[in-house]
CSV table of C-alpha atoms in Angstrom, one decimal:
chain,number,residue,atom,x,y,z
A,1,MET,CA,-28.9,-8.8,-7.8
A,2,PHE,CA,-26.9,-11.3,-5.7
A,3,PRO,CA,-23.7,-13.1,-6.4
A,4,LYS,CA,-25.2,-16.4,-7.8
A,5,HIS,CA,-24.3,-18.7,-4.8
A,6,MET,CA,-25.8,-16.1,-2.3
A,7,GLY,CA,-29.1,-15.9,-4.2
A,8,VAL,CA,-29.3,-19.6,-4.4
A,9,GLN,CA,-28.5,-20.1,-0.6
A,10,LEU,CA,-31.1,-17.5,0.4
A,11,LYS,CA,-33.7,-19.4,-1.5
A,12,VAL,CA,-32.6,-22.6,0.3
A,13,MET,CA,-32.9,-20.8,3.6
A,14,GLU,CA,-36.4,-19.6,2.7
A,15,GLY,CA,-37.3,-23.2,1.9
A,16,LYS,CA,-36.1,-24.5,5.3
A,17,LEU,CA,-38.2,-21.9,7.1
A,18,ARG,CA,-41.1,-24.4,7.6
A,19,THR,CA,-38.8,-26.5,9.8
A,20,VAL,CA,-37.5,-23.5,11.8
A,21,ASP,CA,-38.9,-22.1,15.1
A,22,LEU,CA,-36.6,-19.1,15.5
A,23,VAL,CA,-34.1,-17.0,13.5
A,24,ILE,CA,-30.9,-15.6,15.0
A,25,GLU,CA,-29.3,-12.9,13.0
A,26,VAL,CA,-25.6,-12.5,13.8
A,27,HIS,CA,-24.3,-9.0,13.1
A,28,ASP,CA,-20.8,-7.5,13.5
A,29,ALA,CA,-20.9,-4.9,16.3
A,30,ARG,CA,-18.3,-2.8,14.5
A,31,VAL,CA,-20.8,-2.0,11.7
A,32,ALA,CA,-23.9,-2.0,13.8
A,33,LEU,CA,-26.0,0.4,11.6
A,34,THR,CA,-24.8,-0.5,8.1
A,35,GLY,CA,-23.8,-4.1,8.0
A,36,ARG,CA,-27.2,-5.8,7.9
A,37,ASN,CA,-28.9,-7.5,5.0
A,38,PRO,CA,-32.4,-5.9,4.7
A,39,SER,CA,-33.6,-8.8,2.5
A,40,PHE,CA,-33.5,-11.1,5.6
A,41,GLY,CA,-36.2,-9.1,7.2
A,42,ALA,CA,-38.8,-9.6,4.5
A,43,LYS,CA,-37.8,-13.2,3.6
A,44,LEU,CA,-36.8,-14.8,6.9
A,45,TYR,CA,-37.8,-13.1,10.2
A,46,SER,CA,-41.0,-11.5,9.2
A,47,VAL,CA,-42.5,-15.0,9.6
A,48,ARG,CA,-40.5,-16.3,12.5
A,49,PRO,CA,-39.4,-14.9,15.9
A,50,HIS,CA,-36.1,-13.2,15.6
A,51,ILE,CA,-33.1,-12.4,17.9
A,52,LEU,CA,-30.5,-9.8,16.7
A,53,VAL,CA,-27.0,-10.9,18.1
A,54,PHE,CA,-24.2,-8.3,17.9
A,55,ASN,CA,-21.0,-10.4,17.8
A,56,LYS,CA,-17.4,-9.1,18.3
A,57,MET,CA,-18.4,-6.8,21.1
A,58,ASP,CA,-14.9,-6.7,22.3
A,59,LEU,CA,-13.9,-4.7,19.3
A,60,ILE,CA,-16.0,-1.7,20.1
A,61,ASN,CA,-16.3,0.8,23.0
A,62,MET,CA,-19.3,-0.8,24.7
A,63,LYS,CA,-19.8,2.1,27.2
A,64,ARG,CA,-20.1,4.6,24.3
A,65,TYR,CA,-22.1,2.6,21.7
A,66,LYS,CA,-24.2,-0.1,23.3
A,67,GLU,CA,-27.1,2.1,24.4
A,68,PRO,CA,-27.4,4.2,21.2
A,69,ILE,CA,-27.3,1.1,19.1
A,70,GLU,CA,-29.9,-0.7,21.1
A,71,GLU,CA,-32.1,2.4,21.2
A,72,TYR,CA,-31.9,2.8,17.4
A,73,TYR,CA,-32.9,-0.8,16.8
A,74,ARG,CA,-35.7,-0.8,19.3
A,75,ASN,CA,-37.2,2.5,18.1
A,76,GLU,CA,-36.4,2.6,14.4
A,77,GLN,CA,-36.4,-1.1,13.5
A,78,LYS,CA,-38.8,-2.4,16.2
A,79,ILE,CA,-36.3,-5.1,17.2
A,80,THR,CA,-36.6,-5.9,20.9
A,81,ASN,CA,-34.6,-9.0,21.3
A,82,ILE,CA,-31.0,-7.9,21.2
A,83,CYS,CA,-27.9,-9.7,22.6
A,84,TRP,CA,-24.2,-8.9,22.6
A,85,THR,CA,-21.5,-11.6,22.4
A,86,ASN,CA,-17.8,-12.2,22.0
A,87,CYS,CA,-17.4,-15.8,20.7
A,88,LYS,CA,-13.7,-15.7,21.2
A,89,ASN,CA,-14.1,-15.4,25.0
A,90,LEU,CA,-15.8,-18.5,26.3
A,91,THR,CA,-15.0,-17.6,29.9
A,92,ASN,CA,-17.8,-15.0,30.0
A,93,LYS,CA,-20.6,-17.4,30.1
A,94,ALA,CA,-23.2,-14.8,31.1
A,95,GLN,CA,-23.2,-13.4,27.6
A,96,PHE,CA,-24.3,-16.7,26.2
A,97,GLN,CA,-26.8,-17.3,29.1
A,98,THR,CA,-28.5,-14.1,28.2
A,99,LEU,CA,-28.8,-15.3,24.6
A,100,MET,CA,-30.0,-18.8,25.7
A,101,ASP,CA,-32.6,-17.3,28.1
A,102,LYS,CA,-34.1,-15.1,25.3
A,103,MET,CA,-33.9,-17.9,22.8
A,104,LEU,CA,-35.7,-20.4,25.1
A,105,ASP,CA,-38.3,-17.7,26.1
A,106,LEU,CA,-39.2,-17.1,22.5
A,107,LEU,CA,-39.2,-20.8,21.6
A,108,ARG,CA,-41.5,-21.7,24.4
A,109,ASN,CA,-43.8,-18.8,24.2
A,110,GLU,CA,-44.3,-18.2,20.4
A,111,HIS,CA,-46.6,-20.1,18.2
A,112,ARG,CA,-44.9,-23.0,16.5
A,113,PHE,CA,-46.9,-23.0,13.2
A,114,ASN,CA,-46.7,-26.5,11.7
A,115,ARG,CA,-44.2,-27.8,14.2
A,116,THR,CA,-46.4,-28.3,17.3
A,117,VAL,CA,-46.0,-32.0,17.3
A,118,LYS,CA,-42.3,-31.8,17.4
A,119,THR,CA,-40.5,-32.1,20.8
A,120,GLU,CA,-37.4,-30.4,19.5
A,121,TYR,CA,-36.6,-26.8,18.5
A,122,GLN,CA,-34.6,-25.8,15.5
A,123,VAL,CA,-33.0,-22.3,15.1
A,124,MET,CA,-31.6,-20.9,11.9
A,125,VAL,CA,-28.5,-18.7,12.2
A,126,VAL,CA,-28.2,-16.0,9.5
A,127,GLY,CA,-26.0,-13.0,8.7
A,128,ILE,CA,-23.6,-11.5,6.2
A,129,PRO,CA,-20.2,-13.1,5.7
A,130,ASN,CA,-17.6,-13.0,8.5
A,131,THR,CA,-19.9,-11.9,11.4
A,132,GLY,CA,-19.3,-15.1,13.5
A,133,LYS,CA,-22.3,-17.3,12.7
A,134,SER,CA,-20.2,-20.6,12.9
A,135,SER,CA,-18.3,-19.2,15.9
A,136,LEU,CA,-21.6,-18.5,17.8
A,137,ILE,CA,-22.8,-22.1,17.1
A,138,ASN,CA,-19.6,-23.6,18.3
A,139,ALA,CA,-19.5,-21.3,21.4
A,140,LEU,CA,-23.1,-22.2,22.4
A,141,ARG,CA,-22.4,-25.9,21.9
A,142,ASN,CA,-19.2,-25.6,24.0
A,143,VAL,CA,-20.8,-23.6,26.9
A,144,ASN,CA,-24.0,-25.7,27.1
A,145,LEU,CA,-22.8,-29.2,26.3
A,146,ASP,CA,-19.1,-28.9,26.9
A,147,PHE,CA,-18.5,-30.4,23.4
A,148,GLY,CA,-15.9,-29.3,20.9
A,149,LYS,CA,-16.4,-27.5,17.6
A,150,ALA,CA,-19.1,-28.9,15.3
A,151,VAL,CA,-18.9,-26.5,12.4
A,152,LYS,CA,-15.9,-25.2,10.6
A,153,GLU,CA,-15.0,-21.5,11.1
A,154,GLY,CA,-12.4,-19.2,9.6
A,155,ALA,CA,-11.2,-15.6,9.3
A,156,ARG,CA,-12.1,-15.5,5.6
A,157,PRO,CA,-15.4,-15.4,3.8
A,158,GLY,CA,-16.9,-18.5,2.2
A,159,VAL,CA,-16.0,-21.1,4.9
A,160,THR,CA,-19.6,-22.0,5.1
A,161,ILE,CA,-20.8,-22.4,1.5
A,162,ARG,CA,-24.2,-23.9,1.9
A,163,VAL,CA,-26.9,-24.4,4.6
A,164,GLN,CA,-25.5,-27.0,6.9
A,165,ASN,CA,-27.0,-29.8,8.9
A,166,ARG,CA,-28.2,-29.0,12.3
A,167,VAL,CA,-26.0,-28.9,15.4
A,168,ARG,CA,-27.3,-29.8,18.8
A,169,ILE,CA,-26.6,-27.1,21.4
A,170,LEU,CA,-28.9,-28.1,24.2
A,171,ASP,CA,-30.3,-31.4,25.5
A,172,ARG,CA,-33.3,-30.1,27.5
A,173,PRO,CA,-35.2,-29.1,25.6
A,174,PRO,CA,-33.5,-30.6,22.5
A,175,THR,CA,-32.4,-27.5,20.6
A,176,TYR,CA,-30.5,-27.5,17.3
A,177,LEU,CA,-28.9,-24.6,15.4
A,178,MET,CA,-28.6,-24.6,11.6
A,179,ASP,CA,-25.5,-22.8,10.2
A,180,THR,CA,-26.0,-20.9,7.0
A,181,PRO,CA,-23.5,-19.1,4.6
A,182,GLY,CA,-23.2,-15.4,4.7
A,183,VAL,CA,-25.5,-13.5,2.3
A,184,LEU,CA,-24.8,-9.9,1.3
A,185,ASN,CA,-27.4,-7.3,0.5
A,186,PRO,CA,-28.2,-7.4,-3.2
A,187,TRP,CA,-26.9,-4.7,-5.4
């Protein structure tokens, strides 16, 4: 059972999948093994390519935890596309370039299902509340296009309350990200 608004928004996300080429799951690096919503796997990225982004990497000991976390997800969860970000530090553009490279590689090399005639790419950004989904969208927009914030972000849950319109983050190829509200694991 979900809180009602989360269940409704998860269904909206499922409905938008036919217009999506890739799913990015933003995850808080501080709760790397326990803070994911398993219902995303069956409902969202079992049918689309998927990147797992650990945000807030500045808040953990990367030397100690990065390798074991990646090893766990590669071996136990079979997730191979993993990136690490700190969306509050836009001066380290390499972290965002790694994510963009993986994203563009998947977008160009995966089957596009019913979107083969489209010349643009659309990516859905999902995760539980307060993992930095909106911050990631704004950071990628800033780094790639040098534009300001496009989606509202905040240090409290519920800032994004419904699936948002798409935000352009890249001109060539035209690439858009879709912000979504945080959805917790059903209880």
